[in-house]
Amino acid sequence: MFRHECGLFGIYDHEEAARLAYFGLYAQQHRGQESAGIVTAEGGAVFEHRGMGLVPEVFSEADLLRLKGRVAVGQVRYSTTGVSALRNAQPFLVRYQGRYIAVAHNGNLVNTQTLREELERRGSIFSTSTDTEVLVHLLARALRDTDLPGAVRQVCRKASGAYCLLVYSGDMLIAARDPHGFHPLALGRLGKSPVFASETCAFDLLEAEYERPVAPGEMYVVDASGERSEPFCESLPARPSQCIFELIYFARPDSSIFDEQVYLCRKRMGGQLAFESAPDVDFVLPFPDSGIYPAVGFAQSAGLPYEHAMIRNHYVGRTFIQPSQSMRNFGVRVKINPVRPLIEGKRICIVDDSIVRGTTVMTRVKKLRELGAKEVHIRISSPPVKFPCYYGIDFASRGELIAARHSLPEIIRKLDVDSLHYLSIDGLLHSVMHSDCYCLACFTGEYPLPCSETGKYRFEEPCAGPPD
Ligand code: AMP
């Protein structure tokens, strides 16, 4: 099984459904660059188009014209390990007992293997390696005995892990978010039409009104008779476990998720970071783009000058997906490059949102040293990432996470920096409004939901990694 990070979009009853889905996905391209897809429906007919690549590469004008109908479900997808294939592109569309079912899913289930084996024992045949296909099979089975809302309810009760779902069948669109609320899903409105998106930046582009988040454990049902909200589980966990990394890094800064405006939240993280540890330097240097927002808060709070002395090539994808370390190093060089005259003889404080493998910082600090930087300090607006994520954020395996294998002094030596400070967990929680509503497993190893495939709450595997 492989993990995926994704962006979802859905719209009900709009004459431009396909085109709006296209733009809704375009705005959420950062959530997935591997493939994109849209399914639309008109009467009993459905139309689908999917492809590998970025949204504008996948859909031509002719493709959009072929996607007829007033309902659309779309997804951008980003698989992170192994298989990267068109057959895994979503939304999933199947025909079962004369009806079409379309499913788009964001997140990662933790009991996929168990569910899949059970389904296979009962005769299900799978054509992909995605957990979404497991959901589709469960749905189809449940539909033998109940209607679509009943089937979605049953599936959500069986699925364990992180999932935001958009399910379309007949004339009904259902949005659901897992009881822990790991990833964001928002409800908005364009005219009278309800719209759903992983992030509110999609609504901004369409000039749709953001209404509210789909709540953890909520199923929001839309059909010709109207709209209704239903809880799908009998009891919710005592508190949600929203993914704090969505706020730190993943979501777009112009979005609002988990009741937070992402830009402001990142700025507060930076301010808190400066409060914890601000070195005496000539200027603050953000690593673009992700370091920019905390760096603004950091520089303002520390009263330090701020220079965009590292320039981003915006036409490069995310570097950590490169398969080999040497290509990853090269990828970082392609992606961000220093402004030479600003560096020589200067005491610099780099701000970035996170260190995962350490590739970005290591290669760029080396360059800053070559260019004659006098001192290089690093401040990171998240705690050290030490544990893998089972719920849909792709991190390297534990052995590759620099903070899982090395102490702070060792990391300082490896990165060849004068000082390094990570935002404390308390400082991070101080930067958000509902501090008890977050999953911090990648920092603490305290998993809110056991991964039944490993049967572990805590990730305790020996931390062997590739040789340095
Ligand atoms: P690394 O170079 O492996 O230390 O990765 C750190 C950089 O990757 C930081 O600049 C982050 O902005 C970015 N990053 C952090 N987490 C992720 C993730 N899950 N997916 C993609 N990029 C990430």
Short mmCIF file of C-alpha atoms in Angstrom, two decimals, residues 279-281 346-350 361 365 368-369 373-379 408-409 411-421:
data_model
loop_
_atom_site.label_atom_id
_atom_site.label_comp_id
_atom_site.label_asym_id
_atom_site.label_seq_id
_atom_site.Cartn_x
_atom_site.Cartn_y
_atom_site.Cartn_z
CA PRO A 279 20.26 34.57 17.34
CA ASP A 280 22.22 37.79 16.87
CA VAL A 281 22.46 37.95 13.07
CA LYS A 346 27.11 37.98 6.76
CA ARG A 347 25.67 36.36 9.87
CA ILE A 348 22.53 34.67 8.58
CA CYS A 349 19.54 33.02 10.25
CA ILE A 350 17.73 30.60 7.94
CA VAL A 361 19.35 22.50 4.66
CA VAL A 365 24.18 25.66 4.01
CA LEU A 368 26.14 29.65 1.82
CA ARG A 369 29.48 28.67 3.38
CA ALA A 373 28.69 33.45 5.00
CA LYS A 374 30.29 34.26 8.34
CA GLU A 375 27.72 32.49 10.51
CA VAL A 376 24.77 30.30 9.59
CA HIS A 377 22.02 29.68 12.16
CA ILE A 378 18.88 27.68 11.55
CA ARG A 379 15.45 28.08 13.10
CA LEU A 408 20.62 17.89 18.24
CA PRO A 409 24.42 18.33 18.57
CA ILE A 411 22.51 17.36 13.55
CA ILE A 412 24.26 20.70 14.11
CA ARG A 413 27.55 19.02 13.19
CA LYS A 414 26.12 17.22 10.18
CA LEU A 415 24.49 20.36 8.83
CA ASP A 416 27.61 22.41 9.60
CA VAL A 417 25.63 25.24 11.22
CA ASP A 418 26.51 27.54 14.10
CA SER A 419 23.21 26.86 15.86
CA LEU A 420 19.91 25.09 15.32
CA HIS A 421 16.65 25.44 17.17
#
